[in-house]
mmCIF file of C-alpha atoms in Angstrom:
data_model
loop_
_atom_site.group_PDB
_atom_site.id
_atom_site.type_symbol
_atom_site.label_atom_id
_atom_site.label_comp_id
_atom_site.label_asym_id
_atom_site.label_seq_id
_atom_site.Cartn_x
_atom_site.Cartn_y
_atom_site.Cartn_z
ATOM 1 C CA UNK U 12 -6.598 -29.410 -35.085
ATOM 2 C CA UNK U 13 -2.873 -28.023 -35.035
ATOM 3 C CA UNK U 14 0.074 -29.375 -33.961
ATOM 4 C CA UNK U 15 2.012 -27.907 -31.355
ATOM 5 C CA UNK U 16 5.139 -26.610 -33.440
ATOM 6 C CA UNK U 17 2.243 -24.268 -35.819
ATOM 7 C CA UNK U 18 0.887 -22.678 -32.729
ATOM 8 C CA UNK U 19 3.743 -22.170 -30.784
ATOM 9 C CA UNK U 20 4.915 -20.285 -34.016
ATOM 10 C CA UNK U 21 1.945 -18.101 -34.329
ATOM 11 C CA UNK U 22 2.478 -17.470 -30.317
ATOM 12 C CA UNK U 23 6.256 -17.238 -30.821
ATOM 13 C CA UNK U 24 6.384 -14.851 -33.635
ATOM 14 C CA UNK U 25 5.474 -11.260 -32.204
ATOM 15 C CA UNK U 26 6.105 -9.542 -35.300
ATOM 16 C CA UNK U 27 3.318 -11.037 -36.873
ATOM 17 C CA UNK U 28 0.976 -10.324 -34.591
ATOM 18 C CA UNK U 29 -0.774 -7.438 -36.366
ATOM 19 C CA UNK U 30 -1.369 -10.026 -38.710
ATOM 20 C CA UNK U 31 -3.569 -12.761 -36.703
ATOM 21 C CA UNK U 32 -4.119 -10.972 -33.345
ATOM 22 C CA UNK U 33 -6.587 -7.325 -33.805
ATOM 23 C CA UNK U 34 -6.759 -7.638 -29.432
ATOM 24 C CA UNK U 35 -2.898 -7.120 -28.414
ATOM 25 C CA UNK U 36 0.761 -6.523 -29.700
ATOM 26 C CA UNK U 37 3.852 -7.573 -28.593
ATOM 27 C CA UNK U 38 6.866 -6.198 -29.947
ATOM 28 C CA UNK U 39 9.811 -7.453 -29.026
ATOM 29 C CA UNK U 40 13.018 -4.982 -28.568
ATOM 30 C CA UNK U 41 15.429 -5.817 -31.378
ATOM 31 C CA UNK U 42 18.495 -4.810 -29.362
ATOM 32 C CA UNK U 43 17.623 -6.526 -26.326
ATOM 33 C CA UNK U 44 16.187 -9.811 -26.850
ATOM 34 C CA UNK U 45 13.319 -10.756 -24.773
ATOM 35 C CA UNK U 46 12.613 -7.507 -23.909
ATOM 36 C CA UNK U 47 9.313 -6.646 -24.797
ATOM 37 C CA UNK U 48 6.057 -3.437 -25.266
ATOM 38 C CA UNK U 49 2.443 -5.604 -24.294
ATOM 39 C CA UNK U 50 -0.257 -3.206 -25.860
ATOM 40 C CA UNK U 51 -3.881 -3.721 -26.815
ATOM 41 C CA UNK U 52 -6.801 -1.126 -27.189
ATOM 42 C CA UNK U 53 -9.420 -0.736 -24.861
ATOM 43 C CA UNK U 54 -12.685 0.670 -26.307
ATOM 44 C CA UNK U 55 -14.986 2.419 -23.564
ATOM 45 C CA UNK U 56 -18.855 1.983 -24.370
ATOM 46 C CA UNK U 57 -19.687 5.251 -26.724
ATOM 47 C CA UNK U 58 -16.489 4.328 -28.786
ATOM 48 C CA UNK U 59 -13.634 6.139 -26.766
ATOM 49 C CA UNK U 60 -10.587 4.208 -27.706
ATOM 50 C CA UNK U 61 -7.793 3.834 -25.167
ATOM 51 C CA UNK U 62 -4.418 2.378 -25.683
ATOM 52 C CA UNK U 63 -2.570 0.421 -23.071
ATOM 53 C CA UNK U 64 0.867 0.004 -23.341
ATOM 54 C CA UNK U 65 3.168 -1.948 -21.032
ATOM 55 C CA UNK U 66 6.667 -2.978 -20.705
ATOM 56 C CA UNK U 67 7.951 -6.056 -19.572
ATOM 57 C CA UNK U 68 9.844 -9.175 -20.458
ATOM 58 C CA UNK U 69 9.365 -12.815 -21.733
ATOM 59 C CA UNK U 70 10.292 -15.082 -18.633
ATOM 60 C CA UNK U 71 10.028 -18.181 -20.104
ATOM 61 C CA UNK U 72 10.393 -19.566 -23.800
ATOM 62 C CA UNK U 73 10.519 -23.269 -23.905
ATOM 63 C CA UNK U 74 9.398 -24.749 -27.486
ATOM 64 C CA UNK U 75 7.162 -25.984 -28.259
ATOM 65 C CA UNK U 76 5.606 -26.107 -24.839
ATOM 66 C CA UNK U 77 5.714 -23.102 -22.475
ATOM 67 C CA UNK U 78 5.167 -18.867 -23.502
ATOM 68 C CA UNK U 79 5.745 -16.782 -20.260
ATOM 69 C CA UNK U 80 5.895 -13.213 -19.860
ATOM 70 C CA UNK U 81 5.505 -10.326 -16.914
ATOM 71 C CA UNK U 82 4.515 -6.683 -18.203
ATOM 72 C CA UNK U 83 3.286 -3.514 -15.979
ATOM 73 C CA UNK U 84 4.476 -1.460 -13.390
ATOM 74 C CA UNK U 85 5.546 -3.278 -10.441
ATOM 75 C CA UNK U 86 3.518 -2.622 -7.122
ATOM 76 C CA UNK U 87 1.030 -0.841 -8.745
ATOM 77 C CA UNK U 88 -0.270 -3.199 -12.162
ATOM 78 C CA UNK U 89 1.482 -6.619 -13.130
ATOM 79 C CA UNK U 90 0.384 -8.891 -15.705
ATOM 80 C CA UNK U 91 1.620 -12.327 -15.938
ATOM 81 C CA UNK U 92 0.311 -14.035 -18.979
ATOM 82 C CA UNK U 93 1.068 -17.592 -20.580
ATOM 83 C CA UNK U 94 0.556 -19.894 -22.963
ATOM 84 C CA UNK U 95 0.912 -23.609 -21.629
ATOM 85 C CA UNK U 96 0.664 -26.196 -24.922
ATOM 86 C CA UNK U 97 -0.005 -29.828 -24.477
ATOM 87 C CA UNK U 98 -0.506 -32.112 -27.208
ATOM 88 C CA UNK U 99 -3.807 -34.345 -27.788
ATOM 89 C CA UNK U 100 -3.542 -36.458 -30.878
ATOM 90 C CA UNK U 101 -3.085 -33.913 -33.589
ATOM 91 C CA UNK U 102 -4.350 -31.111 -31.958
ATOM 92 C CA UNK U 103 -2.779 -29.283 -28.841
ATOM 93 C CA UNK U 104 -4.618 -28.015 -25.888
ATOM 94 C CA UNK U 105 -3.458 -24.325 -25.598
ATOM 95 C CA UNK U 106 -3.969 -23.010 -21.593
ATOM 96 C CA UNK U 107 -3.911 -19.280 -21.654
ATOM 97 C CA UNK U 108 -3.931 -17.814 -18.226
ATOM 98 C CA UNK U 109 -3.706 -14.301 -17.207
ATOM 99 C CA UNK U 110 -2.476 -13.596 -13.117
ATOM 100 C CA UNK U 111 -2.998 -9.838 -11.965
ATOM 101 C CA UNK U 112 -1.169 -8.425 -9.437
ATOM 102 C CA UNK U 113 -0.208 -5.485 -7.582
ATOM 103 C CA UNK U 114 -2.097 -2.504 -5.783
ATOM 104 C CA UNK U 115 -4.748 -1.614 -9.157
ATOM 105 C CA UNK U 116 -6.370 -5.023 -8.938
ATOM 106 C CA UNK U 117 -6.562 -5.188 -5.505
ATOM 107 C CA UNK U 118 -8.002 -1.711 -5.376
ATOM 108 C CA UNK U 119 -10.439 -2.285 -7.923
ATOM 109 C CA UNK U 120 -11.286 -5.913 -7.667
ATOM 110 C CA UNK U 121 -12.766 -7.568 -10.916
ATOM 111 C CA UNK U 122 -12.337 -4.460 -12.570
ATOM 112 C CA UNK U 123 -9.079 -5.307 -14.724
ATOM 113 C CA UNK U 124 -10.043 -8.987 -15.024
ATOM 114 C CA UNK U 125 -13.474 -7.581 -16.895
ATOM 115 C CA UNK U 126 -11.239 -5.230 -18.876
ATOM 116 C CA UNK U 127 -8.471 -8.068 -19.887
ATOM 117 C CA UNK U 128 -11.197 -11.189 -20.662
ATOM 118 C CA UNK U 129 -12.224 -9.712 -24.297
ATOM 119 C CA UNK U 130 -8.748 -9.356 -25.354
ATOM 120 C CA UNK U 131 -8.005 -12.763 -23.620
ATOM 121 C CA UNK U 132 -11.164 -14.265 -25.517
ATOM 122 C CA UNK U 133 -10.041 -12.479 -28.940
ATOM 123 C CA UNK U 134 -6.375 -13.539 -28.594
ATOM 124 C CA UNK U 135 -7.400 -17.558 -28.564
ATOM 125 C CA UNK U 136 -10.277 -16.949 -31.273
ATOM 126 C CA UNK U 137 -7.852 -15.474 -33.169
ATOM 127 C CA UNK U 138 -5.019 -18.039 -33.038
ATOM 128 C CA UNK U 139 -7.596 -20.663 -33.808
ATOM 129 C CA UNK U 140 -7.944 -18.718 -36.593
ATOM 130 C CA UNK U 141 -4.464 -18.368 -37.464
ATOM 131 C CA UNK U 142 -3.799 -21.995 -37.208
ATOM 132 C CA UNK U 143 -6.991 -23.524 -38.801
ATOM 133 C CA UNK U 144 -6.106 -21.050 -41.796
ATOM 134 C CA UNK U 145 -2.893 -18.840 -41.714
ATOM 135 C CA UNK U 146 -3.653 -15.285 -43.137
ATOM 136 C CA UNK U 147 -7.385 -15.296 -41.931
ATOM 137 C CA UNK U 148 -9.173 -11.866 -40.790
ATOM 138 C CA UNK U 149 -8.290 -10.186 -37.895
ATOM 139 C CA UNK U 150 -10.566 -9.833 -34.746
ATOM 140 C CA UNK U 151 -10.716 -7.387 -31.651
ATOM 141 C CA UNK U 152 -11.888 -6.747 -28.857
ATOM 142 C CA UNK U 153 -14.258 -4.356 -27.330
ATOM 143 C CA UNK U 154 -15.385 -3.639 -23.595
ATOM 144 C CA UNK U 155 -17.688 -1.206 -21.669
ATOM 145 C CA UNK U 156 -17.219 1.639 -19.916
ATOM 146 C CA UNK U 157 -15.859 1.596 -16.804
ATOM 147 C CA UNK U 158 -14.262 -2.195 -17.527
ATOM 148 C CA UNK U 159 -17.833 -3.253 -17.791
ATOM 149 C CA UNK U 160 -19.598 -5.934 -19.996
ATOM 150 C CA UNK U 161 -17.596 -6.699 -23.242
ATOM 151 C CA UNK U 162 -19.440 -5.841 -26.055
ATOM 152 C CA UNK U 163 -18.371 -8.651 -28.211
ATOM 153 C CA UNK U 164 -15.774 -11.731 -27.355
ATOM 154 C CA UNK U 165 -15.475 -15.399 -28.370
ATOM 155 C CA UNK U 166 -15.732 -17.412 -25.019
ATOM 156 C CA UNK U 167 -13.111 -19.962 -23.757
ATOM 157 C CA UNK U 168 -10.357 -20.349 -22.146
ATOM 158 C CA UNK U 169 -8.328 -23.859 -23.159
ATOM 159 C CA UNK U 170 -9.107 -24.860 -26.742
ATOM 160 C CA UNK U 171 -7.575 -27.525 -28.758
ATOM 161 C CA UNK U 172 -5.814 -26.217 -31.712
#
């Protein structure tokens, strides 16, 4: 178990992401605050490695409680992702949700939901890590071709940390 401050700090801190988190990086512009580049690395079955990079900004930064932020290209991709914390004794209950909008997931439904879920997965697995023991190995994420079956991930959605 974790409080709430430790992983809201591991969330909070972007720059230390390539640390803790091998599924996604956030960097956060350093001239414009809350401005921010959402990337992670899809790799297709047969080991073709794709890159993914969005841009988009944090919406909502309320420690120790609430991470919000919107990246993709409006109308056609949007990704709203968060990180709700709640405390339970000394742990915290960390909700990560991911909402998908625009004319690409509505086109292809399921398709970028099975494409985002590893590096969803990862990202918690590796915070858990992070938290439980700060400098730990770093994880990532894989998924099939065509947004298919991941080929490794670490199942769950809300864990207590």
């Amino acid at each position: 178990p974790a409080p709430g401050q430790q992983v809201w700090d591991a969330l909070a801190d972007f720059a230390a992401y390539p640390e803790w988190n091998g599924a996604a990086l956030i960097v956060e512009e350093p001239r414009h605050p809350g401005e921010i580049t959402y990337s992670f690395d899809i790799v297709h079955a047969g080991g073709k490695r794709q890159t993914w990079s969005y841009p988009g900004r944090v919406v909502e930064r309320d420690a120790p409680n609430i991470l919000r932020w919107r990246v993709g290209l409006v109308g056609l991709l949007v990704i709203d992702m968060a990180y709700e914390l709640r405390p339970e004794g000394p742990a915290t209950m960390v909700r990560h949700t991911a909402r998908l909008t625009g004319l690409a997931p509505t086109v292809r439904r399921g398709h970028f939901e099975r494409m985002l879920q590893p590096i969803l997965d990862v990202t918690l697995a590796s915070l858990l890590d992070r938290v439980a023991r700060p400098g730990g190995a770093v994880a990532t994420a894989r998924v099939g071709s065509n947004g298919g079956p991941p080929t490794n991930t670490a199942r769950s959605r809300s864990r207590r940390r």
